[in-house]
Amino acid sequence: MNMSLCIGLTLSPTWLNGEGWRRADSKAEQLFSSQYYLELAQRAEAAKLDFVFKPDSLFFNKEMADKSPGHTCLDPIVMLASIARETEKIGLVATMSTTFSEPFTVARQLQSLNWMSEGRVGWNIVTSIEGSGNFGKGEMPSSKERYERALEFTEVVRKLWASYPNEALTINRESGQFADQEMIFPIHHKGEFYHVEGPLNVPAFDSTSIPLFQAGASDLGRNFASFVADACFAATPDLESAIELRRDLHTRAHKHGRDSRAIRVLPGMHFFLGETREEAQQLYQDAYAHLTNEQRLAAVQRILGVDLSHLSLQSRITAKDIPEVMENVRSRTHADLLRRIIINEEPTLQTLLSKPEVIGSAHWVVIGTPADAVEEIIRWYRHGALDGVIALPGGSVQSLNLFLEKVVPLLVEKGLFRKEYSGNTLSEHLHEKVKK
Ligand SMILES: Cc1cc2nc3c(=O)[nH]c(=O)nc-3n(C[C@H](O)[C@H](O)[C@H](O)COP(=O)(O)O)c2cc1C
């Protein structure tokens, strides 16, 4: 029996990005209602997905408001609490920042939600890239400091979860002992960043630990992820970068003394799906129709560090148009990817500017039919590039519908994904095998 692929759906409405929210069928007015997210979670549960995942940031970017409505987002714990009671099986992964929160609060909120959902909670640990002004912190701490904090923060949270174990709950009416005091310990944590006495004032839901998710991409981030995470989210735009990341995370996990197979690597998959390829292409084009050529050229300049604005749209772009050594690029993976496309395809400038790698995102982008998406997932799986995916539907709710109604059932048919849940908790879903 193989491990089941692990599939999570984002609760950030990625399909409303760009022009998506302006469509008549977008339900944009309902974006801040609990019903909107509850329906998504219930549909994901009907498709037997492992979890829904609520991304989060702790700042507001006014420029993003019109182009990425999901950027103004509801608090993950509040949102997931409203979903917990109305669902039974699906995992609920909340994003919480180690830079702007306190370990006691995070440990308590997550363990509370774990009780509310009967063991279905996961924590997406992020160090946040922006927002210090909202917390009286002055300048953002460096990435190094943020990850050092994250390490200690996570250690404290885990100690707090262990400080009041589930086994301590005796609830003995006869003796009058509700909890065995001898099993509940203060943690007396005194570290570089945190002093926390403990114990936590919420007992653990059960004896398994709450699964941890992380998406570190930098050297420090990968080190942290491979040390603590049960599952890693990945922004890997192409197969090569995903294979490299998964292999690297496994090697690092092994060095930390962990079983490398314990980490499930889940690339974000941004997909535009149609019943036909033409329909999918149109959906994708429409989503980014608002971007001018100037904005697209600026994106190329950001990614590759080269200005192509003096060329006509019909010019072919070849290796000679881009520098051999790329310095000061924002993302080496993304720059290498675009470089490979230029060298292999020698596209016209117009074609280059319409590529998802230029205008879309740093994620793996799939534009096509459900069968195309399944083929791509299987190709990546066979190459050892993934253990599952984070579904990031694009363009309109149609992409989401086709994913749940066609892509997932096709994966079930191929024996790569579960037909029914066999467990009840998120931890059980993450380690489930598929029965053939
Ligand atoms: C699928 C995915 C989801 C992410 N979700 C969030 C999020 O909700 N909030 C956040 O602050 N960062 C999020 N990140 C960013 C990561 O936490 C991380 O900062 C990023 O991958 C860069 O890695 P680095 O911190 O090692 O440089 C996400 C990344 C990926 C790939």
Short mmCIF file of C-alpha atoms and ligand atoms in Angstrom, two decimals:
data_model
loop_
_atom_site.label_atom_id
_atom_site.label_comp_id
_atom_site.label_asym_id
_atom_site.label_seq_id
_atom_site.Cartn_x
_atom_site.Cartn_y
_atom_site.Cartn_z
CA MET A 1 0.00 0.00 0.00
CA ASN A 2 1.22 3.48 -0.86
CA MET A 3 0.92 6.56 1.29
CA SER A 4 -2.07 8.57 0.12
CA LEU A 5 -1.23 11.87 -1.50
CA CYS A 6 -1.84 14.62 0.99
CA ILE A 7 -4.11 17.37 -0.34
CA GLY A 8 -4.91 20.65 1.35
CA LEU A 9 -7.11 23.46 0.08
CA THR A 10 -6.29 27.09 0.78
CA LEU A 11 -9.07 29.10 2.42
CA SER A 12 -7.58 32.26 0.97
CA PRO A 13 -9.79 32.79 -2.09
CA THR A 14 -6.95 32.76 -4.65
CA TRP A 15 -9.50 32.44 -7.46
CA LEU A 16 -10.63 36.00 -6.72
CA ASN A 17 -7.16 37.46 -7.37
CA GLY A 18 -6.58 39.73 -10.34
CA GLU A 19 -9.90 40.23 -12.10
CA GLY A 20 -11.50 37.12 -10.58
CA TRP A 21 -13.52 38.92 -7.91
CA ARG A 22 -15.20 41.12 -10.52
CA ARG A 23 -16.93 38.14 -12.15
CA ALA A 24 -20.68 37.86 -11.55
CA ASP A 25 -20.24 34.45 -9.89
CA SER A 26 -17.50 35.52 -7.44
CA LYS A 27 -19.66 35.96 -4.28
CA ALA A 28 -17.22 38.73 -3.34
CA GLU A 29 -19.81 40.29 -1.02
CA GLN A 30 -19.68 37.21 1.19
CA LEU A 31 -15.94 37.27 1.70
CA PHE A 32 -16.14 38.16 5.38
CA SER A 33 -18.99 35.82 6.27
CA SER A 34 -18.49 32.50 8.03
CA GLN A 35 -20.86 30.78 5.59
CA TYR A 36 -18.49 31.41 2.69
CA TYR A 37 -15.60 29.55 4.34
CA LEU A 38 -17.81 26.90 5.87
CA GLU A 39 -19.10 25.92 2.43
CA LEU A 40 -15.54 25.64 1.13
CA ALA A 41 -14.51 23.46 4.05
CA GLN A 42 -17.59 21.25 3.72
CA ARG A 43 -16.95 20.77 0.02
CA ALA A 44 -13.29 19.95 0.71
CA GLU A 45 -14.44 17.44 3.33
CA ALA A 46 -16.89 15.84 0.88
CA ALA A 47 -13.89 15.31 -1.44
CA LYS A 48 -12.01 13.77 1.56
CA LEU A 49 -9.15 16.27 1.44
CA ASP A 50 -6.66 16.15 4.30
CA PHE A 51 -7.14 19.70 5.42
CA VAL A 52 -8.15 23.25 4.71
CA PHE A 53 -5.45 25.79 5.36
CA LYS A 54 -5.94 29.39 6.41
CA PRO A 55 -2.99 31.59 5.36
CA ASP A 56 -2.50 34.80 7.30
CA SER A 57 -0.61 38.05 7.47
CA LEU A 58 -0.66 40.73 10.13
CA PHE A 59 -0.51 43.86 8.01
CA PHE A 60 -2.64 45.54 5.39
CA ASN A 61 -1.30 46.48 1.98
CA LYS A 62 -3.63 49.06 0.44
CA GLU A 63 -2.30 48.45 -3.07
CA MET A 64 -3.28 44.79 -2.86
CA ALA A 65 -6.88 45.55 -1.84
CA ASP A 66 -8.26 45.69 -5.40
CA LYS A 67 -6.11 42.94 -6.84
CA SER A 68 -6.02 40.39 -4.08
CA PRO A 69 -9.13 40.75 -1.91
CA GLY A 70 -8.10 37.71 0.11
CA HIS A 71 -5.21 39.78 1.43
CA THR A 72 -7.61 41.42 3.87
CA CYS A 73 -8.18 38.32 5.85
CA LEU A 74 -10.16 37.14 8.81
CA ASP A 75 -8.37 35.84 11.85
CA PRO A 76 -7.54 32.13 11.31
CA ILE A 77 -8.49 30.87 14.79
CA VAL A 78 -11.84 32.65 14.77
CA MET A 79 -12.60 31.45 11.24
CA LEU A 80 -11.58 27.85 11.86
CA ALA A 81 -13.52 27.73 15.15
CA SER A 82 -16.67 28.50 13.18
CA ILE A 83 -15.85 25.64 10.79
CA ALA A 84 -14.87 23.13 13.50
CA ARG A 85 -18.39 22.43 14.77
CA GLU A 86 -19.90 22.06 11.32
CA THR A 87 -17.38 19.54 9.97
CA GLU A 88 -16.26 16.13 11.24
CA LYS A 89 -13.13 14.90 9.56
CA ILE A 90 -11.24 17.55 7.67
CA GLY A 91 -8.02 18.96 9.19
CA LEU A 92 -7.95 22.66 10.07
CA VAL A 93 -4.54 24.29 9.64
CA ALA A 94 -4.14 27.74 11.17
CA THR A 95 -1.30 30.13 10.34
CA MET A 96 0.20 31.85 13.38
CA SER A 97 3.24 34.07 13.55
CA THR A 98 6.17 33.43 15.87
CA THR A 99 7.37 37.01 15.45
CA PHE A 100 4.22 38.81 16.57
CA SER A 101 2.58 36.41 19.03
CA GLU A 102 3.30 34.93 22.45
CA PRO A 103 3.93 31.19 22.80
CA PHE A 104 1.43 30.80 25.66
CA THR A 105 -1.38 32.38 23.62
CA VAL A 106 -0.57 30.33 20.50
CA ALA A 107 -0.29 27.06 22.47
CA ARG A 108 -3.60 27.78 24.19
CA GLN A 109 -5.54 28.84 21.10
CA LEU A 110 -4.38 25.88 19.05
CA GLN A 111 -5.03 23.36 21.81
CA SER A 112 -8.48 24.90 22.38
CA LEU A 113 -9.26 24.58 18.67
CA ASN A 114 -7.94 21.04 18.82
CA TRP A 115 -10.59 20.25 21.43
CA MET A 116 -13.31 22.07 19.48
CA SER A 117 -12.45 20.01 16.38
CA GLU A 118 -11.59 16.75 18.19
CA GLY A 119 -7.97 16.51 17.08
CA ARG A 120 -8.06 18.09 13.66
CA VAL A 121 -5.78 21.09 14.16
CA GLY A 122 -2.44 21.87 12.50
CA TRP A 123 -0.20 24.88 12.96
CA ASN A 124 1.39 26.61 9.96
CA ILE A 125 4.39 28.29 11.59
CA VAL A 126 5.36 31.55 9.92
CA THR A 127 7.89 34.18 10.88
CA SER A 128 6.06 36.99 8.95
CA ILE A 129 7.68 39.22 6.38
CA GLU A 130 5.99 42.47 7.38
CA GLY A 131 3.90 44.04 10.12
CA SER A 132 6.26 45.13 12.90
CA GLY A 133 4.65 48.60 12.92
CA ASN A 134 1.46 46.98 14.18
CA PHE A 135 3.19 45.53 17.21
CA GLY A 136 5.34 48.45 18.37
CA LYS A 137 8.48 46.64 17.25
CA GLY A 138 10.15 49.30 15.07
CA GLU A 139 12.12 47.70 12.23
CA MET A 140 11.41 44.12 11.18
CA PRO A 141 13.89 41.78 12.87
CA SER A 142 16.29 40.10 10.39
CA SER A 143 15.39 36.74 8.90
CA LYS A 144 18.09 35.18 11.11
CA GLU A 145 16.60 36.60 14.29
CA ARG A 146 13.08 35.67 13.21
CA TYR A 147 14.09 32.04 12.71
CA GLU A 148 16.02 31.93 16.01
CA ARG A 149 12.90 33.19 17.72
CA ALA A 150 10.75 30.71 15.80
CA LEU A 151 12.88 27.83 17.01
CA GLU A 152 12.61 28.80 20.66
CA PHE A 153 8.95 29.76 20.27
CA THR A 154 8.11 26.33 18.86
CA GLU A 155 10.06 24.60 21.61
CA VAL A 156 8.07 26.52 24.24
CA VAL A 157 4.74 25.75 22.57
CA ARG A 158 5.56 22.06 22.48
CA LYS A 159 6.64 22.09 26.13
CA LEU A 160 3.38 23.81 27.05
CA TRP A 161 1.34 21.21 25.16
CA ALA A 162 3.22 18.50 27.05
CA SER A 163 2.85 20.28 30.42
CA TYR A 164 -0.76 19.20 30.87
CA PRO A 165 -1.01 15.78 29.19
CA ASN A 166 -4.34 14.24 28.36
CA GLU A 167 -3.54 11.28 30.63
CA ALA A 168 -3.63 13.66 33.61
CA LEU A 169 -7.41 13.97 33.17
CA THR A 170 -8.74 11.34 35.57
CA ILE A 171 -12.26 12.78 36.12
CA ASN A 172 -12.87 10.45 39.04
CA ARG A 173 -16.19 11.32 40.68
CA GLU A 174 -15.69 8.95 43.57
CA SER A 175 -12.31 10.19 44.69
CA GLY A 176 -13.05 13.77 43.75
CA GLN A 177 -9.89 13.94 41.60
CA PHE A 178 -10.54 15.70 38.31
CA ALA A 179 -6.91 15.82 37.17
CA ASP A 180 -3.82 14.09 38.51
CA GLN A 181 -1.72 17.03 39.79
CA GLU A 182 1.44 14.93 39.72
CA MET A 183 1.27 14.67 35.95
CA ILE A 184 0.93 18.43 35.35
CA PHE A 185 4.22 20.33 35.38
CA PRO A 186 5.36 23.94 35.07
CA ILE A 187 7.92 24.26 32.27
CA HIS A 188 10.16 26.98 33.85
CA HIS A 189 11.39 28.00 30.40
CA LYS A 190 14.12 30.66 30.46
CA GLY A 191 15.59 31.19 27.00
CA GLU A 192 17.07 34.01 24.94
CA PHE A 193 13.68 35.36 23.87
CA TYR A 194 11.06 33.88 26.17
CA HIS A 195 10.48 33.32 29.87
CA VAL A 196 7.46 31.12 30.36
CA GLU A 197 6.44 29.41 33.59
CA GLY A 198 3.60 27.14 32.50
CA PRO A 199 1.85 24.80 32.74
CA LEU A 200 -0.73 25.43 30.02
CA ASN A 201 -4.25 25.85 31.37
CA VAL A 202 -5.77 23.61 28.68
CA PRO A 203 -5.08 19.87 28.73
CA ALA A 204 -3.91 18.13 25.56
CA PHE A 205 -6.75 16.69 23.48
CA ASP A 206 -4.95 13.35 23.08
CA SER A 207 -1.49 11.87 23.30
CA THR A 208 -0.43 12.69 19.72
CA SER A 209 1.19 16.02 19.02
CA ILE A 210 -0.47 18.69 16.91
CA PRO A 211 1.04 18.51 13.38
CA LEU A 212 3.36 21.36 12.45
CA PHE A 213 3.54 22.90 8.98
CA GLN A 214 6.26 25.20 7.69
CA ALA A 215 7.27 26.77 4.39
CA GLY A 216 10.86 27.88 4.82
CA ALA A 217 12.59 28.44 1.49
CA SER A 218 15.86 30.11 2.53
CA ASP A 219 18.74 28.17 4.06
CA LEU A 220 17.60 29.13 7.57
CA GLY A 221 13.99 28.43 6.69
CA ARG A 222 14.74 24.97 5.30
CA ASN A 223 16.81 24.13 8.33
CA PHE A 224 13.99 25.11 10.64
CA ALA A 225 11.36 23.30 8.56
CA SER A 226 13.39 20.09 8.39
CA PHE A 227 13.91 20.25 12.17
CA VAL A 228 10.31 20.74 13.26
CA ALA A 229 7.78 20.23 10.48
CA ASP A 230 5.52 17.28 9.79
CA ALA A 231 4.61 18.84 6.45
CA CYS A 232 6.28 21.55 4.38
CA PHE A 233 4.55 23.90 2.02
CA ALA A 234 6.65 24.78 -1.00
CA ALA A 235 6.69 27.53 -3.58
CA THR A 236 8.38 25.53 -6.35
CA PRO A 237 7.59 26.83 -9.82
CA ASP A 238 9.01 23.87 -11.72
CA LEU A 239 9.77 20.18 -11.35
CA GLU A 240 13.53 20.64 -10.88
CA SER A 241 13.15 23.09 -8.01
CA ALA A 242 10.61 20.81 -6.29
CA ILE A 243 12.84 17.72 -6.59
CA GLU A 244 15.76 19.72 -5.21
CA LEU A 245 13.73 21.09 -2.29
CA ARG A 246 12.26 17.72 -1.29
CA ARG A 247 15.65 16.01 -1.49
CA ASP A 248 17.27 18.80 0.50
CA LEU A 249 14.60 18.73 3.21
CA HIS A 250 15.03 14.96 3.51
CA THR A 251 18.83 15.28 3.83
CA ARG A 252 18.50 18.00 6.44
CA ALA A 253 15.87 16.04 8.39
CA HIS A 254 18.17 13.03 8.41
CA LYS A 255 21.00 15.22 9.80
CA HIS A 256 18.64 16.31 12.58
CA GLY A 257 18.17 12.64 13.45
CA ARG A 258 14.66 12.44 12.04
CA ASP A 259 13.14 9.89 9.71
CA SER A 260 13.11 11.86 6.46
CA ARG A 261 9.89 10.20 5.33
CA ALA A 262 8.19 11.84 8.29
CA ILE A 263 8.14 15.12 6.36
CA ARG A 264 5.50 15.50 3.68
CA VAL A 265 6.45 18.03 1.03
CA LEU A 266 3.48 19.87 -0.47
CA PRO A 267 4.07 22.30 -3.32
CA GLY A 268 1.49 25.02 -3.85
CA MET A 269 -0.29 24.27 -7.14
CA HIS A 270 -1.93 27.29 -8.75
CA PHE A 271 -4.30 25.95 -11.38
CA PHE A 272 -6.64 27.36 -14.00
CA LEU A 273 -8.96 24.56 -15.09
CA GLY A 274 -11.46 24.30 -17.93
CA GLU A 275 -13.37 21.51 -19.63
CA THR A 276 -11.12 22.26 -22.63
CA ARG A 277 -7.59 23.65 -22.80
CA GLU A 278 -8.86 26.70 -24.69
CA GLU A 279 -11.33 27.46 -21.92
CA ALA A 280 -8.58 27.13 -19.32
CA GLN A 281 -6.28 29.45 -21.29
CA GLN A 282 -9.07 32.00 -21.55
CA LEU A 283 -9.72 31.82 -17.82
CA TYR A 284 -6.05 32.43 -17.17
CA GLN A 285 -5.83 35.33 -19.69
CA ASP A 286 -8.93 36.96 -18.20
CA ALA A 287 -7.55 36.76 -14.68
CA TYR A 288 -4.51 38.82 -15.64
CA ALA A 289 -6.08 41.03 -18.32
CA HIS A 290 -5.58 44.08 -16.13
CA LEU A 291 -1.77 43.88 -16.26
CA THR A 292 -0.25 46.32 -18.75
CA ASN A 293 2.87 45.49 -20.77
CA GLU A 294 4.76 48.01 -18.63
CA GLN A 295 3.83 46.09 -15.50
CA ARG A 296 4.80 42.79 -17.13
CA LEU A 297 8.16 44.23 -18.27
CA ALA A 298 8.74 45.49 -14.74
CA ALA A 299 8.07 41.94 -13.47
CA VAL A 300 10.70 40.54 -15.86
CA GLN A 301 13.13 43.17 -14.61
CA ARG A 302 12.39 42.21 -10.99
CA ILE A 303 12.85 38.51 -11.69
CA LEU A 304 15.86 38.60 -14.06
CA GLY A 305 17.37 41.99 -13.35
CA VAL A 306 17.21 42.91 -17.06
CA ASP A 307 15.32 45.65 -18.87
CA LEU A 308 13.73 44.42 -22.14
CA SER A 309 11.50 47.46 -22.69
CA HIS A 310 13.50 48.73 -25.71
CA LEU A 311 12.60 45.60 -27.73
CA SER A 312 9.53 45.23 -29.92
CA LEU A 313 6.85 42.73 -28.90
CA GLN A 314 7.69 40.59 -31.94
CA SER A 315 11.41 40.29 -31.10
CA ARG A 316 12.61 36.84 -30.16
CA ILE A 317 14.23 36.74 -26.74
CA THR A 318 17.26 34.48 -26.58
CA ALA A 319 20.14 33.74 -24.21
CA LYS A 320 22.04 36.79 -25.52
CA ASP A 321 19.35 39.13 -24.15
CA ILE A 322 19.81 38.05 -20.57
CA PRO A 323 22.94 38.25 -18.41
CA GLU A 324 24.82 34.99 -17.89
CA VAL A 325 25.53 35.70 -14.27
CA MET A 326 22.49 36.99 -12.46
CA GLU A 327 23.26 39.01 -9.38
CA ASN A 328 20.93 40.60 -6.86
CA VAL A 329 17.89 38.73 -8.11
CA ARG A 330 15.00 38.40 -5.69
CA SER A 331 14.56 34.65 -6.07
CA ARG A 332 17.26 32.48 -7.62
CA THR A 333 14.75 29.66 -8.31
CA HIS A 334 12.41 31.96 -10.15
CA ALA A 335 15.24 33.63 -12.11
CA ASP A 336 16.68 30.24 -13.16
CA LEU A 337 13.25 29.06 -14.23
CA LEU A 338 12.65 32.04 -16.51
CA ARG A 339 16.16 31.76 -17.86
CA ARG A 340 15.55 28.11 -18.84
CA ILE A 341 12.31 29.04 -20.58
CA ILE A 342 14.07 31.74 -22.62
CA ILE A 343 16.95 29.45 -23.61
CA ASN A 344 14.72 26.48 -24.51
CA GLU A 345 11.83 28.27 -26.20
CA GLU A 346 13.29 31.54 -27.50
CA PRO A 347 9.82 33.11 -27.19
CA THR A 348 8.77 36.45 -28.67
CA LEU A 349 8.64 39.22 -26.12
CA GLN A 350 4.85 39.12 -26.35
CA THR A 351 4.73 35.41 -25.55
CA LEU A 352 7.22 35.85 -22.73
CA LEU A 353 5.12 38.59 -21.17
CA SER A 354 2.05 36.33 -21.15
CA LYS A 355 3.79 33.46 -19.33
CA PRO A 356 2.50 32.50 -15.88
CA GLU A 357 6.11 32.46 -14.71
CA VAL A 358 6.23 36.21 -15.40
CA ILE A 359 2.82 37.39 -14.30
CA GLY A 360 1.42 34.69 -12.10
CA SER A 361 3.16 33.66 -8.96
CA ALA A 362 6.19 31.89 -7.62
CA HIS A 363 4.08 28.72 -7.51
CA TRP A 364 3.77 25.83 -9.89
CA VAL A 365 1.12 26.91 -12.41
CA VAL A 366 -1.08 24.46 -14.33
CA ILE A 367 -3.40 25.68 -17.08
CA GLY A 368 -5.51 22.97 -18.73
CA THR A 369 -8.16 20.31 -18.26
CA PRO A 370 -8.63 18.22 -15.09
CA ALA A 371 -6.89 15.34 -16.91
CA ASP A 372 -3.90 17.64 -17.59
CA ALA A 373 -3.72 18.55 -13.91
CA VAL A 374 -3.83 14.89 -12.87
CA GLU A 375 -1.08 14.06 -15.36
CA GLU A 376 1.08 16.84 -13.98
CA ILE A 377 0.55 15.77 -10.36
CA ILE A 378 1.44 12.17 -11.26
CA ARG A 379 4.53 13.29 -13.20
CA TRP A 380 5.79 15.27 -10.21
CA TYR A 381 4.93 12.42 -7.84
CA ARG A 382 6.82 9.85 -9.93
CA HIS A 383 9.86 12.14 -10.05
CA GLY A 384 9.93 12.39 -6.26
CA ALA A 385 8.94 16.05 -6.29
CA LEU A 386 5.97 15.87 -3.92
CA ASP A 387 4.00 14.01 -1.29
CA GLY A 388 0.86 15.99 -2.05
CA VAL A 389 -0.28 19.48 -3.02
CA ILE A 390 -1.75 22.64 -1.62
CA ALA A 391 -4.58 23.50 -3.98
CA LEU A 392 -4.55 27.16 -4.99
CA PRO A 393 -7.40 27.50 -7.53
CA GLY A 394 -7.10 30.43 -9.94
CA GLY A 395 -9.30 32.55 -12.20
CA SER A 396 -12.77 31.65 -10.97
CA VAL A 397 -14.62 29.22 -8.74
CA GLN A 398 -14.77 26.92 -11.77
CA SER A 399 -11.14 25.91 -11.13
CA LEU A 400 -12.05 24.92 -7.60
CA ASN A 401 -15.16 23.03 -8.77
CA LEU A 402 -13.26 21.05 -11.38
CA PHE A 403 -10.53 20.27 -8.89
CA LEU A 404 -12.94 18.84 -6.33
CA GLU A 405 -15.29 17.18 -8.79
CA LYS A 406 -12.85 15.85 -11.40
CA VAL A 407 -9.19 16.03 -10.38
CA VAL A 408 -9.61 14.45 -6.94
CA PRO A 409 -11.85 11.57 -8.14
CA LEU A 410 -9.34 10.83 -10.94
CA LEU A 411 -6.56 10.61 -8.34
CA VAL A 412 -8.75 8.24 -6.31
CA GLU A 413 -9.31 6.12 -9.43
CA LYS A 414 -5.56 5.87 -9.95
CA GLY A 415 -5.07 4.65 -6.39
CA LEU A 416 -3.17 7.74 -5.28
CA PHE A 417 -5.76 9.30 -3.00
CA ARG A 418 -8.16 8.04 -0.35
CA LYS A 419 -11.76 7.21 -1.20
CA GLU A 420 -12.88 7.55 2.41
CA TYR A 421 -11.25 8.86 5.55
CA SER A 422 -9.98 6.00 7.65
CA GLY A 423 -8.97 8.18 10.61
CA ASN A 424 -10.50 11.09 12.45
CA THR A 425 -7.57 13.36 13.30
CA LEU A 426 -5.26 15.41 11.10
CA SER A 427 -2.29 13.38 12.26
CA GLU A 428 -4.02 10.20 11.10
CA HIS A 429 -4.85 11.73 7.69
CA LEU A 430 -1.23 12.78 7.16
CA HIS A 431 0.01 9.23 7.64
CA GLU A 432 -2.74 7.38 5.84
CA LYS A 433 -2.11 4.67 3.29
CA VAL A 434 -4.42 4.19 0.28
CA LYS A 435 -6.35 0.98 0.15
CA LYS A 436 -6.54 -0.38 -3.37
C1 LIG B 1 2.07 27.47 0.18
C2 LIG B 1 2.69 28.56 1.06
C3 LIG B 1 1.90 29.22 1.99
C4 LIG B 1 2.43 30.23 2.82
N1 LIG B 1 1.61 30.86 3.71
C5 LIG B 1 2.07 31.91 4.43
C6 LIG B 1 1.20 32.63 5.29
O1 LIG B 1 0.02 32.35 5.41
N2 LIG B 1 1.70 33.68 5.99
C7 LIG B 1 3.02 34.05 5.89
O2 LIG B 1 3.41 34.99 6.56
N3 LIG B 1 3.88 33.37 5.08
C8 LIG B 1 3.43 32.32 4.35
N4 LIG B 1 4.28 31.66 3.49
C9 LIG B 1 5.68 32.11 3.40
C10 LIG B 1 6.62 31.21 4.22
O3 LIG B 1 6.25 31.22 5.58
C11 LIG B 1 8.09 31.65 4.06
O4 LIG B 1 8.32 32.89 4.67
C12 LIG B 1 8.50 31.73 2.61
O5 LIG B 1 8.30 30.48 2.00
C13 LIG B 1 9.96 32.19 2.43
O6 LIG B 1 10.85 31.38 3.13
P1 LIG B 1 11.94 32.01 4.10
O7 LIG B 1 11.17 32.56 5.28
O8 LIG B 1 12.82 30.85 4.50
O9 LIG B 1 12.67 33.06 3.33
C14 LIG B 1 3.79 30.62 2.69
C15 LIG B 1 4.58 29.96 1.74
C16 LIG B 1 4.06 28.94 0.94
C17 LIG B 1 4.95 28.26 -0.05
#
